[in-house]
GROMACS .gro file of C-alpha atoms in nm:
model
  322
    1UNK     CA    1  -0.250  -0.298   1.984
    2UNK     CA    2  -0.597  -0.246   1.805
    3UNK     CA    3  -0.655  -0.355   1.479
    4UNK     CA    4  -0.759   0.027   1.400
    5UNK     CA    5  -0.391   0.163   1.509
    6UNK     CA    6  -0.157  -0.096   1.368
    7UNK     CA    7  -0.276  -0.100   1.054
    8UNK     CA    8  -0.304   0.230   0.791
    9UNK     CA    9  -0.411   0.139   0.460
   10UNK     CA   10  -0.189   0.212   0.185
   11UNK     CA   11  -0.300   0.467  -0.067
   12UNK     CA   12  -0.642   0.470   0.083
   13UNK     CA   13  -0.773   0.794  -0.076
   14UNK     CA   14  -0.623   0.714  -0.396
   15UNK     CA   15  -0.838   0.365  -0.409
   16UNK     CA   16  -1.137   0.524  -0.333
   17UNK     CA   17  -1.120   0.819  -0.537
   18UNK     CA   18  -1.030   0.569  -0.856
   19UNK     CA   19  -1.352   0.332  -0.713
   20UNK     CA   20  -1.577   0.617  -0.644
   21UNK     CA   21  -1.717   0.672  -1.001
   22UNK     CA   22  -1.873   0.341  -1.008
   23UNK     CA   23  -1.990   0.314  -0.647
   24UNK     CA   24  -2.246   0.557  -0.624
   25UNK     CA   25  -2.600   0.402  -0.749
   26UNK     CA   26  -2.787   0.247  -0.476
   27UNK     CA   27  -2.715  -0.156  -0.504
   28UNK     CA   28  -2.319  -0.096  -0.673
   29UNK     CA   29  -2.149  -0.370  -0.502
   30UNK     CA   30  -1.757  -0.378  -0.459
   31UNK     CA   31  -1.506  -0.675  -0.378
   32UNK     CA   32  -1.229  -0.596  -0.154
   33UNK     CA   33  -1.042  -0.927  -0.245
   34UNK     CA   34  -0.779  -0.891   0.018
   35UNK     CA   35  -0.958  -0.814   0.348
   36UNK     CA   36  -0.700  -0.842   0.601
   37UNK     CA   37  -0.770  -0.593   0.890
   38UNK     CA   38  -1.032  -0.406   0.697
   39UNK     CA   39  -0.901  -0.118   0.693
   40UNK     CA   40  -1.018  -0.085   0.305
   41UNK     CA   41  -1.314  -0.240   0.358
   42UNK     CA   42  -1.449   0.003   0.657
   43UNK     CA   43  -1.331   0.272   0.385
   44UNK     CA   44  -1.559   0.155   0.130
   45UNK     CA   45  -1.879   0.092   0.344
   46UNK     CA   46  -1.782   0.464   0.494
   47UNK     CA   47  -1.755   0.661   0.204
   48UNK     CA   48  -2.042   0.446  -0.073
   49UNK     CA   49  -2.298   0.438   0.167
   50UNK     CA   50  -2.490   0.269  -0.110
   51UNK     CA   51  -2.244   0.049  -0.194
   52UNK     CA   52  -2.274  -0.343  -0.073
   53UNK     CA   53  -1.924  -0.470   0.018
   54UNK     CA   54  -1.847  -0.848  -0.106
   55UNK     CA   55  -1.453  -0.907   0.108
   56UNK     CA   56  -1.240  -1.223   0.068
   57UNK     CA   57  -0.989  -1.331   0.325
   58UNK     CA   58  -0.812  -1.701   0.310
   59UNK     CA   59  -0.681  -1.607   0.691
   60UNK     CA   60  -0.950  -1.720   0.920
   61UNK     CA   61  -0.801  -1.488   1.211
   62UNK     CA   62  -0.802  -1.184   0.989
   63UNK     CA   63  -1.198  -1.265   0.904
   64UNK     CA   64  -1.255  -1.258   1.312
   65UNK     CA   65  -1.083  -0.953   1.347
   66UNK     CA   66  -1.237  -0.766   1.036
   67UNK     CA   67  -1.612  -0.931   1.129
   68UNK     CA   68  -1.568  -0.717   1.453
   69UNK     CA   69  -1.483  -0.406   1.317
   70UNK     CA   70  -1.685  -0.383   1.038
   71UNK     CA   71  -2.013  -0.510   1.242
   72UNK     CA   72  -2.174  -0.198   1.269
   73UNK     CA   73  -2.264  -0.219   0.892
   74UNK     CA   74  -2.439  -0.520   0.958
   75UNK     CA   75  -2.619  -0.666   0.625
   76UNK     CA   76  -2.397  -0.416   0.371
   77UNK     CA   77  -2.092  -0.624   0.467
   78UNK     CA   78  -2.029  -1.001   0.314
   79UNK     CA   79  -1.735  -1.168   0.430
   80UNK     CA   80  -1.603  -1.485   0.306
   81UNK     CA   81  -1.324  -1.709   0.379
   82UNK     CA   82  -1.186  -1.746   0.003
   83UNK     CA   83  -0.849  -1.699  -0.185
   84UNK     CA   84  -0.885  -1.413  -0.468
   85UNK     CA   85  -0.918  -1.612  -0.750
   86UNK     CA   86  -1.184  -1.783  -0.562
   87UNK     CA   87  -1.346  -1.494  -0.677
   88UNK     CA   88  -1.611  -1.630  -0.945
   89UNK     CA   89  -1.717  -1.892  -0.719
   90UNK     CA   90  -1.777  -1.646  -0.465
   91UNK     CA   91  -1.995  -1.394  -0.706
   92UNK     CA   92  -2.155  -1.702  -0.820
   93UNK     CA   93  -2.248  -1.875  -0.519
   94UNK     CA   94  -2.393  -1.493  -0.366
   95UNK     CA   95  -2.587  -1.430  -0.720
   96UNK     CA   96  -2.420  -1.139  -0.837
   97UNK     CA   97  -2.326  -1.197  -1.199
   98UNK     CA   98  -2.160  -0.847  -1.197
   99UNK     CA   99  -2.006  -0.629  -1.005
  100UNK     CA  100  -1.915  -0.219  -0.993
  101UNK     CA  101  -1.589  -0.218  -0.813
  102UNK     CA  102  -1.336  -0.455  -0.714
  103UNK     CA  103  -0.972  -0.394  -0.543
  104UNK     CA  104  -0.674  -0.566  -0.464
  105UNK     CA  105  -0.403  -0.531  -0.191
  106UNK     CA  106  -0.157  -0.747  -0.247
  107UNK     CA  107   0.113  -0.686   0.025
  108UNK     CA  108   0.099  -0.910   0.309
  109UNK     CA  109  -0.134  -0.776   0.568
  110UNK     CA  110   0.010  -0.611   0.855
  111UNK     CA  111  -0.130  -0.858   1.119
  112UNK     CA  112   0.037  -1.127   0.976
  113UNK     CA  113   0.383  -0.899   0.988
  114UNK     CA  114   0.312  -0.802   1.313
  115UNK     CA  115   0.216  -1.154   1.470
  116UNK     CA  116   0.551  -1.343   1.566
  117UNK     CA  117   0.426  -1.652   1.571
  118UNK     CA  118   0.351  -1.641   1.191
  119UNK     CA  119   0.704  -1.709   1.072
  120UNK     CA  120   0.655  -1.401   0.804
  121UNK     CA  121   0.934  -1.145   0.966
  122UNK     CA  122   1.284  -1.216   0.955
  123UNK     CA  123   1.305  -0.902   1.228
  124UNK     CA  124   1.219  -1.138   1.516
  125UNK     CA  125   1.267  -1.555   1.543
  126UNK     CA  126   0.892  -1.723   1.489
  127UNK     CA  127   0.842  -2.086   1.369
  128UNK     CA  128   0.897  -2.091   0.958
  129UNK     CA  129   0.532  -2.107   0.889
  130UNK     CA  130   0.443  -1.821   0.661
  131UNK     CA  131   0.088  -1.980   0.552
  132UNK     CA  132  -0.168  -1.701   0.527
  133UNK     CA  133  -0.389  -2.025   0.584
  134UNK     CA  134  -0.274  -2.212   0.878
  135UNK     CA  135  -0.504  -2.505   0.842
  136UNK     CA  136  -0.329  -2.567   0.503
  137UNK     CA  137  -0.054  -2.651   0.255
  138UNK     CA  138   0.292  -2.653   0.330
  139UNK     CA  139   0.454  -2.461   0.571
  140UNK     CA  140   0.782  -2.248   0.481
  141UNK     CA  141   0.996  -2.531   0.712
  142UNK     CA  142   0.868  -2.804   0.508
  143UNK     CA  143   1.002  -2.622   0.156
  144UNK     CA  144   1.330  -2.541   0.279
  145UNK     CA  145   1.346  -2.867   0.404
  146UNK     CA  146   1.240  -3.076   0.139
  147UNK     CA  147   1.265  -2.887  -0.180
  148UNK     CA  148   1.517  -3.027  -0.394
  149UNK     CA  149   1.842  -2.800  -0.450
  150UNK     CA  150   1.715  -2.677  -0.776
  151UNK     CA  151   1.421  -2.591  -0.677
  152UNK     CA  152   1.524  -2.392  -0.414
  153UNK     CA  153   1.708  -2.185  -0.653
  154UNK     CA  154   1.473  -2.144  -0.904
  155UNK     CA  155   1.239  -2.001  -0.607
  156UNK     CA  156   1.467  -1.757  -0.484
  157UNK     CA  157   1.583  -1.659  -0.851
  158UNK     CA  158   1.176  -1.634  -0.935
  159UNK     CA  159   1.006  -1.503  -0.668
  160UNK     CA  160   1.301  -1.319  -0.480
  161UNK     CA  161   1.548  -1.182  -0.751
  162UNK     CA  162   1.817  -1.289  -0.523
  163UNK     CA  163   2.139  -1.311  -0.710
  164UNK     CA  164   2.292  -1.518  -0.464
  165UNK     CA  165   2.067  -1.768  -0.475
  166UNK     CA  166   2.293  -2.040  -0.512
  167UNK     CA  167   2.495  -1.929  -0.257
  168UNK     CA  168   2.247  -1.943   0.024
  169UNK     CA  169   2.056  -2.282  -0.079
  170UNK     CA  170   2.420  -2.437  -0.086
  171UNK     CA  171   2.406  -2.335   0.255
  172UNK     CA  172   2.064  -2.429   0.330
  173UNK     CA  173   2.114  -2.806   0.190
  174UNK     CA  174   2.444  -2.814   0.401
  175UNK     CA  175   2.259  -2.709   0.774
  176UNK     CA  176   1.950  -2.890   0.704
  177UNK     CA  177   2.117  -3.211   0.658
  178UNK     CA  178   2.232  -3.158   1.004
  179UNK     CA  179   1.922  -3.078   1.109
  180UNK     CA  180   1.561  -3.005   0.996
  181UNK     CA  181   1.495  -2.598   1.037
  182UNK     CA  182   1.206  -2.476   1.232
  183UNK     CA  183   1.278  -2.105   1.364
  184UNK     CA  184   1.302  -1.741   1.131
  185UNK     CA  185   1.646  -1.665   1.294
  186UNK     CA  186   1.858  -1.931   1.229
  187UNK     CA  187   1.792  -1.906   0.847
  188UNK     CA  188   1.851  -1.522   0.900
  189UNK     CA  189   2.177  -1.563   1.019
  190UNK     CA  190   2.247  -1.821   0.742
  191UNK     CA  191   2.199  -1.624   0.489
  192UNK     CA  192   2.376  -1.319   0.633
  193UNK     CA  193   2.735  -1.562   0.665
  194UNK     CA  194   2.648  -1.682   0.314
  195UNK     CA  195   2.643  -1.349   0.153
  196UNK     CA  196   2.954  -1.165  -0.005
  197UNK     CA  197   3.026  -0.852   0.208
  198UNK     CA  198   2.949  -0.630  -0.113
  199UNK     CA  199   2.573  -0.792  -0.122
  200UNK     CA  200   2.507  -0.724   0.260
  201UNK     CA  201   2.611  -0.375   0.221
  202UNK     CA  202   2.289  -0.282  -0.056
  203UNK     CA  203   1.913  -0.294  -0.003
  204UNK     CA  204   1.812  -0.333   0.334
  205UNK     CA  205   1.758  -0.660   0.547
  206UNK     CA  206   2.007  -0.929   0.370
  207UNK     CA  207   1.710  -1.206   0.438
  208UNK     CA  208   1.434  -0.999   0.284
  209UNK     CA  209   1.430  -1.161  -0.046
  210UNK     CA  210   1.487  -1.497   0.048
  211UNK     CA  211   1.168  -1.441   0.277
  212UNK     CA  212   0.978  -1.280   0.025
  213UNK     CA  213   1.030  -1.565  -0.215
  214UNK     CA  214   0.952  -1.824   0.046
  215UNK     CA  215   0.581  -1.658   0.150
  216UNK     CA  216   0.513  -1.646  -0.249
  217UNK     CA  217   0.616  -2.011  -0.274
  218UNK     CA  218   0.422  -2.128   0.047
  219UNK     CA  219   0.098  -1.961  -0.055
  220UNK     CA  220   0.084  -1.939  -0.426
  221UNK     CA  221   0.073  -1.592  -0.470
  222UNK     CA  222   0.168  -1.532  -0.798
  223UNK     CA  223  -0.035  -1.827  -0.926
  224UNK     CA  224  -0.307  -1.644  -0.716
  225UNK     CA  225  -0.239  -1.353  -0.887
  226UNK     CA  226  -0.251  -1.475  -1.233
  227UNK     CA  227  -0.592  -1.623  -1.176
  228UNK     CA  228  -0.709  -1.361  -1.028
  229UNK     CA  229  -0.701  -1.022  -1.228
  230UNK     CA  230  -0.831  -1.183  -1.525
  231UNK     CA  231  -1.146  -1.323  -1.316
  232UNK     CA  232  -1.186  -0.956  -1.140
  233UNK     CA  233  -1.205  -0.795  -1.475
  234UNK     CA  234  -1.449  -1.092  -1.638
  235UNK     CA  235  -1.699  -0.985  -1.320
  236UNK     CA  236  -1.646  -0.586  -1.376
  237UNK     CA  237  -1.987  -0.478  -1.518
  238UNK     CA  238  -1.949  -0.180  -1.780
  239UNK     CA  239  -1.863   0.121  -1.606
  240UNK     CA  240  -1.705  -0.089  -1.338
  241UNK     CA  241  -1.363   0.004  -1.205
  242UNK     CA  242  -1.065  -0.234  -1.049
  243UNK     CA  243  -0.804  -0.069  -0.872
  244UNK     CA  244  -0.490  -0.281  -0.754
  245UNK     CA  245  -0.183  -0.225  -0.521
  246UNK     CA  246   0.087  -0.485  -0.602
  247UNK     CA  247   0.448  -0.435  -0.385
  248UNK     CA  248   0.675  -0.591  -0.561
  249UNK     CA  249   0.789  -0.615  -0.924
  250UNK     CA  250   0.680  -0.939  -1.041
  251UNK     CA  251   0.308  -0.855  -0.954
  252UNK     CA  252   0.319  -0.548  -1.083
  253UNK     CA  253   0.416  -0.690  -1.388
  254UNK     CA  254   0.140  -0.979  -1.385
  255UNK     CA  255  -0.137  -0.703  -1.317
  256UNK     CA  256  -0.013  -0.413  -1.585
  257UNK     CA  257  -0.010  -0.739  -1.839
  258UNK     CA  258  -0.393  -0.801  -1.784
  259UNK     CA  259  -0.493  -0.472  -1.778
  260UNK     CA  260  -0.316  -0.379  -2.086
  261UNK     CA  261  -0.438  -0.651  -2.279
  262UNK     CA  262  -0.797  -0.591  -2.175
  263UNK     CA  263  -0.723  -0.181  -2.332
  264UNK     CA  264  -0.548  -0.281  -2.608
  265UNK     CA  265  -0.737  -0.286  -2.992
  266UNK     CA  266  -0.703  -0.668  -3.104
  267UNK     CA  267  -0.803  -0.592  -3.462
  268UNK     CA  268  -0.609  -0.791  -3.735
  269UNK     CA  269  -0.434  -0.492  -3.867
  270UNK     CA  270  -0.539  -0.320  -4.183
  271UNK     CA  271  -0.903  -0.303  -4.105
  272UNK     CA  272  -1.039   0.018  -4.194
  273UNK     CA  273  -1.299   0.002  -3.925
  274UNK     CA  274  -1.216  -0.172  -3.609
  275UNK     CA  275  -1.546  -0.388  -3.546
  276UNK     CA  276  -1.690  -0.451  -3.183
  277UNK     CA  277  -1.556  -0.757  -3.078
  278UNK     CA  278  -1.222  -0.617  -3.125
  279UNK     CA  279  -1.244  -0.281  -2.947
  280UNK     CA  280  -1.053  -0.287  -2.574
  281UNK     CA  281  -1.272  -0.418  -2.323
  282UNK     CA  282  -1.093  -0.134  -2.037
  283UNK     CA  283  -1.001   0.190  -2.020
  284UNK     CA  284  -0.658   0.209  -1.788
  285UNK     CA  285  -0.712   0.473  -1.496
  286UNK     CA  286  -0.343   0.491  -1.474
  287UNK     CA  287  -0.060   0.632  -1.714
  288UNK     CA  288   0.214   0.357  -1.577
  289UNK     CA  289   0.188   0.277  -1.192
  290UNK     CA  290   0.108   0.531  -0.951
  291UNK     CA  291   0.308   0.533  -0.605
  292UNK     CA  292   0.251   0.645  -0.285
  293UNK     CA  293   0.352   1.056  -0.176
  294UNK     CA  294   0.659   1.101  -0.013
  295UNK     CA  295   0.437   1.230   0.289
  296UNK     CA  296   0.274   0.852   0.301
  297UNK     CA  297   0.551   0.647   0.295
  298UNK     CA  298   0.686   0.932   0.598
  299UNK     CA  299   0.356   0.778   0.798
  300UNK     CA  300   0.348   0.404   0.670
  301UNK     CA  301   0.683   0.263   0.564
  302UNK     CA  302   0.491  -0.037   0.419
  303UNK     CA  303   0.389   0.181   0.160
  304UNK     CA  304   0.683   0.259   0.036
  305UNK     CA  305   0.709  -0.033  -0.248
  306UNK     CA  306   0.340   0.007  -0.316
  307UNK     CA  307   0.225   0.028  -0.681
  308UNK     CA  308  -0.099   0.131  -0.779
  309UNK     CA  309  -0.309   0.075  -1.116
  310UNK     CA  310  -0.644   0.085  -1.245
  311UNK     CA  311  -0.850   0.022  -1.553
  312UNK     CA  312  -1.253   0.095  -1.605
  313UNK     CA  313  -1.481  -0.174  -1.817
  314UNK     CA  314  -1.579  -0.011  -2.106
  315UNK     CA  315  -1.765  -0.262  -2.302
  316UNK     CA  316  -1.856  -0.601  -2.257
  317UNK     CA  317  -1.710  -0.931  -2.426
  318UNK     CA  318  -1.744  -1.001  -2.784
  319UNK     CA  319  -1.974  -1.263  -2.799
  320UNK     CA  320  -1.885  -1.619  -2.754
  321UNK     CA  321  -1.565  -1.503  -2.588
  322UNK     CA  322  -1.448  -1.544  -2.247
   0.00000   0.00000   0.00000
């Protein structure tokens, strides 16, 4: 399967409608810091062809693949091999103090879902890698087999919302003293004969939030995510825009927190004017999240969970502020 036909970008026009304000002098540039098959990335170049494009991948096969695709825009198109909130190291090391757009897609790219050998899907058995960086860090074997009970727990309870958590690491410490696990499928079916029948019967694949909660834990995602926002906003020139799809609810949260903050007034209160340095720094695009059309999610069931916001930079810091 082609990169082009496995892969539809979720909320596409939406992104670059919200983006298109700020990409239209010659010289805007715009980050895409989540890459993955390009399919927002050839967007971008397509529709500002002004625009430079600045993208940031931490999966070196997902680079190769988007290098080839977006080739024919030769010198418009930087890619680097970075995490996101690599991101002011990146700017930094390129020159480019500011920048007009940046976007985020945080769901895990469909290559990765597709590709059994990642360990990501609990549809199919793979090895329990998970990494979105296979030359690094711990795999998703090596936490669920050294992780201490607790911790366990406090993963799936964190980054899952899986109310059975205790259940199913009780189960996990019990198999892996018998043996070390390797494979998707065996912790599948673990987790479906450690479940309650009532539990099995609601939301979908019984293993989905254990998985989910693993892939955060493995590659640091919300940690990522915390670091990042801020730093995409700090690099926004005024009249810059940042637009970012999150897919579950504890990123959502994490990004609607920094982008309210920036458009909130931190006057003391009881000023009767409001000076600079304590005007909102954004303007939020959004009035809550935005979510994908009924007809989308029809055409691209990865869409479905898909939250969008967006903020513009209306002014810059105070001074001597971050």
């Amino acid at each position: 399967m082609s990169s082009n036909t496995r892969h539809v970008p979720v909320m596409l026009q939406r992104c670059l409608d919200m983006l298109a304000p700020a990409l239209t002098e010659p010289g805007a540039v715009v980050v895409d810091c989540t890459l993955g098959l390009g399919g927002h990335s050839e967007a971008l170049l397509s529709a500002f062809p002004a625009a430079r494009l600045v993208a940031l991948d931490r999966d070196p096969a997902a680079l190769k693949l988007a290098g080839e695709r977006l080739a024919p825009y030769g010198e418009r198109a930087t890619l680097v091999h970075a995490v996101y909130d690599e991101l002011p190291e990146v700017l930094d090391r390129l020159g480019l103090p500011r920048v007009q757009g940046v976007l985020f897609d945080l769901g895990v790219s469909s290559m990765q879902l597709d590709e059994a050998d990642r360990g990501f899907a609990y549809a199919q058995d793979a090895p329990l890698d998970m990494r979105m960086d296979q030359s690094t860090g711990m795999s998703a074997a090596d936490v669920l087999n050294t992780y201490a009970p607790g911790e366990l727990v406090r993963i799936l309870r964190a980054y899952g919302e899986e109310k059975q958590a205790k259940r199913i690491v009780s189960a996990i410490v019990r198999e892996r003293a018998k043996e070390p696990f390797t494979n998707s499928a065996r912790l599948v079916e673990l987790i479906r004969d450690a479940l309650p029948q009532a539990a099995k019967r609601t939301g979908g694949n019984p293993a989905k939030r254990t998985f989910q909660a693993l892939r955060i834990e493995v590659n640091g995602e919300l940690a990522s995510v915390e670091r990042a926002i801020p730093a995409a906003v700090n690099a926004l020139a005024v009249g810059g825009r940042i637009a970012v799809l999150s897919y579950h609810s504890l990123e959502d949260r994490l990004v609607k927190q920094v982008l309210a903050a920036g458009a909130a007034n931190t006057a003391p209160p009881g000023l009767p004017v409001v000076p600079e340095r304590y005007q909102p720094r954004l303007k939020l695009l959004t009035r809550g999240a935005e979510l994908p059309t009924e007809e989308e999610i029809a055409e691209n069931r990865r869409a479905a969970p898909a939250r969008l916001r967006g903020a513009e930079r209306i002014r810059e810091n105070a001074e001597g502020t971050a």
